[in-house]
Short mmCIF file of C-alpha atoms and ligand atoms in Angstrom, two decimals:
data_model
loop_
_atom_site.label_atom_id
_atom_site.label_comp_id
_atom_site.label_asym_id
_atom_site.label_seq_id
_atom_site.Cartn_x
_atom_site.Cartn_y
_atom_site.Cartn_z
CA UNK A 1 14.37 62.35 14.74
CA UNK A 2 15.31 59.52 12.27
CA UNK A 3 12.79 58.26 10.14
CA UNK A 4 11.49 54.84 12.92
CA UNK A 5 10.81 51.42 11.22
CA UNK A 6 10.10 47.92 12.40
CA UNK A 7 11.45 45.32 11.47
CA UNK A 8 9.72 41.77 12.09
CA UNK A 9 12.68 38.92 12.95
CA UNK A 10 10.86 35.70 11.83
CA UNK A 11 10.40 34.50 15.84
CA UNK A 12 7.80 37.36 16.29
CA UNK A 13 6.08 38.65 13.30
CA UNK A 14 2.50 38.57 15.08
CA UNK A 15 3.66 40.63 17.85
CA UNK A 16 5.84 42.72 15.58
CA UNK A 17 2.42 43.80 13.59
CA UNK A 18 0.42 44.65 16.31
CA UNK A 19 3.30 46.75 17.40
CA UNK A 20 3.41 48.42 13.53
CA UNK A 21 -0.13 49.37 14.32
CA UNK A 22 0.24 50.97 17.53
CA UNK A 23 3.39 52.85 16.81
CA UNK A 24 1.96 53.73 13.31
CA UNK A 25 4.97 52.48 11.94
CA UNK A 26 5.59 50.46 8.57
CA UNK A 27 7.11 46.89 9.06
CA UNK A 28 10.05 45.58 6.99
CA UNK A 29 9.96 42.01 6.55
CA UNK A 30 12.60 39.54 7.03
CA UNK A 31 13.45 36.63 4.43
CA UNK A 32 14.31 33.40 6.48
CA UNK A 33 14.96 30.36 5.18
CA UNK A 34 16.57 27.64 7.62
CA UNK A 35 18.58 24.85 5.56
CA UNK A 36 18.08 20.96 7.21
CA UNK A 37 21.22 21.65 9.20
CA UNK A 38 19.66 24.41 11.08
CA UNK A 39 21.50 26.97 9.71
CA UNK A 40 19.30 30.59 8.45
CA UNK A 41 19.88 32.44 6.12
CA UNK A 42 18.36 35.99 5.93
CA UNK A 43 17.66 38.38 3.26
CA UNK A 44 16.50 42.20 3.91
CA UNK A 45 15.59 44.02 0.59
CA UNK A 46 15.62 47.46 1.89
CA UNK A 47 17.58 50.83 2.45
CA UNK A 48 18.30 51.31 6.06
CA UNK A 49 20.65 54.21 6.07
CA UNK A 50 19.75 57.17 8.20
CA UNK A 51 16.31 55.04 9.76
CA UNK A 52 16.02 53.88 13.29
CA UNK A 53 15.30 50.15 13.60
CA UNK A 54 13.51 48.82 15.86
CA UNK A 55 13.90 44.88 15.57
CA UNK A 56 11.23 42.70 17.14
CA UNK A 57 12.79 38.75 17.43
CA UNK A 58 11.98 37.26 20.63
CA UNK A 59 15.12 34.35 21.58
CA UNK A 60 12.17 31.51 22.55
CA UNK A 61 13.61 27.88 22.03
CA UNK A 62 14.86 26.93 19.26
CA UNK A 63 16.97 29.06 21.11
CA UNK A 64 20.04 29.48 19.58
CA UNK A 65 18.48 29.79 16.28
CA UNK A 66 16.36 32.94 17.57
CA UNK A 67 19.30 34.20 18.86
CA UNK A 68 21.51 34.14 15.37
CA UNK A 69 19.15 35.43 13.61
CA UNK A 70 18.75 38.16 16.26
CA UNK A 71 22.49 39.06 15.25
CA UNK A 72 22.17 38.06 11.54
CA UNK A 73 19.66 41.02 11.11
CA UNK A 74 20.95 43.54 14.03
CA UNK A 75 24.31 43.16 11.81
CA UNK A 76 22.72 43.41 8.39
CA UNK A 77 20.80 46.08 9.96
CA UNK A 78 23.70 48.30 11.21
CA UNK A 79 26.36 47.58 8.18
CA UNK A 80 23.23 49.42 5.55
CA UNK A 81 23.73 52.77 8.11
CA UNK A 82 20.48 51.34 10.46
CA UNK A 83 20.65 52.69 14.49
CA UNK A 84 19.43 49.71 16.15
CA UNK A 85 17.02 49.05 18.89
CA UNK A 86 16.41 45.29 19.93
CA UNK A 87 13.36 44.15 21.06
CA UNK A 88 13.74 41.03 22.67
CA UNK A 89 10.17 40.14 24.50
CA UNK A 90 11.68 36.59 25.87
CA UNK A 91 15.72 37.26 26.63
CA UNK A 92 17.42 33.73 26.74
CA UNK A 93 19.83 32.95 28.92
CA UNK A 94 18.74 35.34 31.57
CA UNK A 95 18.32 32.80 34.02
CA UNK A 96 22.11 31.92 34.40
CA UNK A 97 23.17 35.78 34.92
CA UNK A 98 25.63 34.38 37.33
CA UNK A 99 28.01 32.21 38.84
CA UNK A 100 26.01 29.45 40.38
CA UNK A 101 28.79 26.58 40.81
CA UNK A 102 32.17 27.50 40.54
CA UNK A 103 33.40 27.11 36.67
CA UNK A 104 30.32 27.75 34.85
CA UNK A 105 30.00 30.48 32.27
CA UNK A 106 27.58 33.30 33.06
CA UNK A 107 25.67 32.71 29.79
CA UNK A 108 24.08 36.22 29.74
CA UNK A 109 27.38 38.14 29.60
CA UNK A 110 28.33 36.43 26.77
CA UNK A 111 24.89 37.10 25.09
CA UNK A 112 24.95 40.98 26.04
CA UNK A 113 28.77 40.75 24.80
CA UNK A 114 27.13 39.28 21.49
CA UNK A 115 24.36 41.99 21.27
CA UNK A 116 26.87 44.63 21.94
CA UNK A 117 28.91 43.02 18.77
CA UNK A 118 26.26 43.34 16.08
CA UNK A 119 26.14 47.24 16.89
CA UNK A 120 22.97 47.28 18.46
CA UNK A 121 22.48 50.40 20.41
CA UNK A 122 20.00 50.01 23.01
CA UNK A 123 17.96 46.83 24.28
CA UNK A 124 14.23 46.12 24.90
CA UNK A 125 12.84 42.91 27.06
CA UNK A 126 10.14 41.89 29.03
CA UNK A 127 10.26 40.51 32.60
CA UNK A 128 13.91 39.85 32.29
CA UNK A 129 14.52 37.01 35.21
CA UNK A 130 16.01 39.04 37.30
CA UNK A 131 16.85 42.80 37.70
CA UNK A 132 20.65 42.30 38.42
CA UNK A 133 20.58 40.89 34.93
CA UNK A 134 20.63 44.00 33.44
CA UNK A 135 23.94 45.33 34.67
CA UNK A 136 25.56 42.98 32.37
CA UNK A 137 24.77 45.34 29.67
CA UNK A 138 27.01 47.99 28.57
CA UNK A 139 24.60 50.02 26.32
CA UNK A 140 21.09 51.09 27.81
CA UNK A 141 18.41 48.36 28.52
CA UNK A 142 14.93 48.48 29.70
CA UNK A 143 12.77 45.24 31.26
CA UNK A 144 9.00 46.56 30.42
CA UNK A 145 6.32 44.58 33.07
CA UNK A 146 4.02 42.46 31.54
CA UNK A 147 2.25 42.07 34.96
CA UNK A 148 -0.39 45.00 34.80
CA UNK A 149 -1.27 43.25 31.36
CA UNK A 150 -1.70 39.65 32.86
CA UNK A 151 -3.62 41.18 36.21
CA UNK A 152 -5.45 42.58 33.79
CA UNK A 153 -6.90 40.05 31.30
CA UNK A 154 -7.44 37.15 34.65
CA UNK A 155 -9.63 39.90 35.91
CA UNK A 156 -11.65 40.62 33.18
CA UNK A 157 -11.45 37.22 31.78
CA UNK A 158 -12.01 34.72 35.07
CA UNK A 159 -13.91 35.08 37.78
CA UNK A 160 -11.70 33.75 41.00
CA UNK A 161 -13.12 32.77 44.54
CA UNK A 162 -10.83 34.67 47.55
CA UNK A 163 -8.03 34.75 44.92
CA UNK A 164 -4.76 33.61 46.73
CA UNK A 165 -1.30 34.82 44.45
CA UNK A 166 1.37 32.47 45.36
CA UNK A 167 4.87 32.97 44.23
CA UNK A 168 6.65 29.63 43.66
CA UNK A 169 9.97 30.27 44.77
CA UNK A 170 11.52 33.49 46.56
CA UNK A 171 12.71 35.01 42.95
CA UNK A 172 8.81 34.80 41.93
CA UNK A 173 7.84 37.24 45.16
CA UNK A 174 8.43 40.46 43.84
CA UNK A 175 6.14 40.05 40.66
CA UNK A 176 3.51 37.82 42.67
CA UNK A 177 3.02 40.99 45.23
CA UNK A 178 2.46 43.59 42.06
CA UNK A 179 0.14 41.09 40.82
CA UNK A 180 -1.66 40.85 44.08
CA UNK A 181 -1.67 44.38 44.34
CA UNK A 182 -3.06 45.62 40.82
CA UNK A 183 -5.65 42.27 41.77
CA UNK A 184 -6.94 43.36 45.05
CA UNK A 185 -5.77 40.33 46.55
CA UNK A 186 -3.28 38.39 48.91
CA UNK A 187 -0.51 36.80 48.35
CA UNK A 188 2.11 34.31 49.74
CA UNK A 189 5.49 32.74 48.73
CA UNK A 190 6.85 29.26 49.00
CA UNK A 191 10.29 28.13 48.72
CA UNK A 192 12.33 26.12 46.10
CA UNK A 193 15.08 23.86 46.41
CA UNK A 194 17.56 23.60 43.50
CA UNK A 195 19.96 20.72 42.85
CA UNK A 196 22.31 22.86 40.78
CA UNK A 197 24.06 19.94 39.96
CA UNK A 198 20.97 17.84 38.46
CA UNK A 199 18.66 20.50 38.24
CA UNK A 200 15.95 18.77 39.88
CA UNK A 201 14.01 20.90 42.24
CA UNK A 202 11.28 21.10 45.36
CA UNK A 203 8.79 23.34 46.19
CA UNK A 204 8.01 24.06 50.01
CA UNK A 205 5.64 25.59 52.09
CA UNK A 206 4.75 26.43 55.45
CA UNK A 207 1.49 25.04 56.86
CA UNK A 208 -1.67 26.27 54.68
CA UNK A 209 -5.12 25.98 54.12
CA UNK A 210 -6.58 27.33 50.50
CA UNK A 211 -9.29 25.47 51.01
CA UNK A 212 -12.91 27.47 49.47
CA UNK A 213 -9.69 29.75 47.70
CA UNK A 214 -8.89 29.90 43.89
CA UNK A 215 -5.22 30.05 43.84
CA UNK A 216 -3.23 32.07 41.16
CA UNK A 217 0.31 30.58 40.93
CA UNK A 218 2.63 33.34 39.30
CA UNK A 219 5.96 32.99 37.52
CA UNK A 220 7.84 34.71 35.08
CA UNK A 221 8.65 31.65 33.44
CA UNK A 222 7.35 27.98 32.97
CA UNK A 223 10.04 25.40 31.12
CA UNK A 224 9.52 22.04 31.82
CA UNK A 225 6.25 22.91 33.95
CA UNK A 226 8.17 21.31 37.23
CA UNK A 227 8.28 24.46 39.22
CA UNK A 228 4.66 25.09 38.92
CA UNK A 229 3.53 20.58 39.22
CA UNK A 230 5.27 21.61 42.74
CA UNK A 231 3.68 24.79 44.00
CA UNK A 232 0.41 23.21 42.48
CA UNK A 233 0.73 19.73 44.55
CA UNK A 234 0.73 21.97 47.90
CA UNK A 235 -2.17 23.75 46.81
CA UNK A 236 -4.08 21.00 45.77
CA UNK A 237 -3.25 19.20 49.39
CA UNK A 238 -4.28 22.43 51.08
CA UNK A 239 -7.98 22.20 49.52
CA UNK A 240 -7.07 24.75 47.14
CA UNK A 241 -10.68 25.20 45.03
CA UNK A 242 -9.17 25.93 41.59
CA UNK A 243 -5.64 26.49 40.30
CA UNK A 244 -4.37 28.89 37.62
CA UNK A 245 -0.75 28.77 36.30
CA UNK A 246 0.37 32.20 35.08
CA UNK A 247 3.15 33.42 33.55
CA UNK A 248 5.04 36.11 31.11
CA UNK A 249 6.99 33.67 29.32
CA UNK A 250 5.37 30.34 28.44
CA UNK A 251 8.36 28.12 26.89
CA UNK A 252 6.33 25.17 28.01
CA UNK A 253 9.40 22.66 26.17
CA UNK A 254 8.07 19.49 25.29
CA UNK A 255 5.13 17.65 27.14
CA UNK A 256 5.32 20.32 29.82
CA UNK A 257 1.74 21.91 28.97
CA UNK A 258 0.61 18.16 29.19
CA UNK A 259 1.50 17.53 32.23
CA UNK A 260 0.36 20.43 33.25
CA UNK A 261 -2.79 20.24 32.58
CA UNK A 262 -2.89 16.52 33.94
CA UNK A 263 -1.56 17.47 37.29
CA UNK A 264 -4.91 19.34 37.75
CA UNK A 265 -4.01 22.92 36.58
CA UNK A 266 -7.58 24.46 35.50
CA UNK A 267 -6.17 27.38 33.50
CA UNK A 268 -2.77 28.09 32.14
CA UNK A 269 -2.10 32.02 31.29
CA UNK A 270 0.75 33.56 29.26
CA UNK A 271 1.64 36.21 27.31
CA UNK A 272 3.06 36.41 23.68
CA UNK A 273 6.54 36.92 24.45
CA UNK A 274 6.77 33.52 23.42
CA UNK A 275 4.03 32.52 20.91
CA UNK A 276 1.91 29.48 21.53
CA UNK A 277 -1.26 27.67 22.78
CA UNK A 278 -1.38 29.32 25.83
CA UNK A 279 -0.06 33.02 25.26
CA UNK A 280 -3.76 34.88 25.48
CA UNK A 281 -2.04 38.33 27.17
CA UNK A 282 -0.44 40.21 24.61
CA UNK A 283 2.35 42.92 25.21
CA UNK A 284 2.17 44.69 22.68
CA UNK A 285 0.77 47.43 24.27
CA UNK A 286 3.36 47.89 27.32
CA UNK A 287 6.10 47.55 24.87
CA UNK A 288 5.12 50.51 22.54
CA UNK A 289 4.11 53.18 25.27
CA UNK A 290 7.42 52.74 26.30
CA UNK A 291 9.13 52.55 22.56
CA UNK A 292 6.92 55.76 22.39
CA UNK A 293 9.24 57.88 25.20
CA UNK A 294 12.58 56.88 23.29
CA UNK A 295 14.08 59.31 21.64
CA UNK A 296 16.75 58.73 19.25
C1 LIG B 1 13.49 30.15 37.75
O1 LIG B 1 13.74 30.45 38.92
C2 LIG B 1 12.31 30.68 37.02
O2 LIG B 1 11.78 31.80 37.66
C3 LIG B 1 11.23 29.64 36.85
O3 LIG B 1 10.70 29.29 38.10
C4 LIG B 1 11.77 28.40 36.16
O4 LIG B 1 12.51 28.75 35.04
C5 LIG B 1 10.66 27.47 35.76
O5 LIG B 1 11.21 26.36 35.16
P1 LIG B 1 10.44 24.98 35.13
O6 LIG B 1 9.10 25.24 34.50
O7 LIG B 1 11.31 24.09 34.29
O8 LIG B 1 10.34 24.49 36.53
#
């Protein structure tokens, strides 16, 4: 096997570390300096010939930054003699893995095209949005569940009255049941209406009463917070007792946590897939038993 390093891409040195520590592996620092134009530059002072890397840079917003230097490095990486394994914990552009409207560009080809590009060989995420996202990548890819992590640390960490895991939308289902099931508890999912032209968008639900019921609202991702302000307004007029917002991937852009919290949200859960305020669940533990089974 080739000698293994890790290499820390500036978006995700914390979670980079603790993976160093669990894999017992040393981590190779990346020199980033971004110029008032946004532009980064990167600098790697080491020989990578004949090593396996395995790059840790999560693509969180600023987005397109994360992602270049993603490349920046993969490429750097590969053109020393490097074999490359990506690990992306929060994979932008996963959301448009499709063809909503006729015309628009199925942003996560182009990405995996872009990935492919920089010779990177095989692809690591977490909680990609959706499975059928991963068949628009031509070299191997794995989506590693942060769910067992975040069932985990609400049930050691809050204590919830006839716990009630609601899925916000239909897409949400799938990960809301595995929660309910590693939780011991029940679950439900409401619907979501999507302008795809302005993007606005409205939860529904069929009659409920939550009321005496702590109510765990679970998503793989909260952006703007609107999504969740919706599933939480039912809850709250269904005498919902308390109401916790969890998620793997909290981008939380702009005043999103704010309003958040001001619409009545008692707790707000992520993991570290994006780093921030709110990311207590950390998966760095999920991510290296499976780095552990790779060969090379
Ligand atoms: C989309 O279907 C995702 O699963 C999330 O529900 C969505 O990205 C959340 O976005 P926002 O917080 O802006 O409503």
């Amino acid at each position: 096997m080739n000698q293994r390093v890790l290499v820390a891409g500036p978006a995700s040195t914390s979670l980079a570390d603790s993976l160093s520590k669990l894999l017992k592996l040393s981590v190779i620092t990346v020199d980033t300096k971004i110029f008032s134009d946004g532009e980064s530059k990167i600098r790697i002072d080491s020989k990578m010939e004949g090593k396996t890397a395995i790059l840790v840079q999560s693509t969180y917003p600023p987005t397109d930054q994360h992602l270049m230097q993603l490349l920046m490095i993969a490429h750097h990486l590969t053109q020393d003699g490097a074999k490359v394994y990506a690990v992306i914990p929060y994979l932008a552009y996963a959301r448009q893995d499709k063809q909503f409207l006729d015309g628009e560009v199925v942003s996560l080809g182009v990405v995996s095209h872009l990935i492919r590009s920089v010779g990177i060989s095989r692809v690591i995420t977490v909680d990609i949005h959706s499975a059928e996202g991963l068949s628009l990548f031509s070299m191997p890819i794995y989506s590693v569940s942060a769910i067992p992590a975040l069932a985990h640390y609400i049930k050691q960490n809050l204590r919830l009255e006839r716990p009630l895991v609601v899925a916000p939308d239909f897409g949400a289902s799938k990960r809301a049941e595995a929660f309910a099931t590693l939780y011991g508890a029940e679950h439900i999912a409401f619907s979501k209406l999507r302008d795809r032209v302005t993007g606005e968008v409205r939860v529904e639900s069929k009659a409920l009463d939550a009321r005496n019921r702590d109510a765990v609202i679970l998503d793989d991702i909260i952006s703007t917070g609107g999504t969740i302000r919706g599933a939480a307004g039912i809850l709250h007029e269904a005498g919902a007792r308390k109401i916790l917002a969890v998620c793997v991937h909290g981008l939380l852009v702009e005043d999103a946590l704010e309003l958040l919290r001001r619409s009545g949200i008692d707790e707000i859960v992520s993991t570290n897939t994006v780093p921030g305020p709110v990311s207590r669940v950390d998966v760095a533990e999920p991510l290296a038993s499976y780095i552990s089974t790779l060969g090379d």
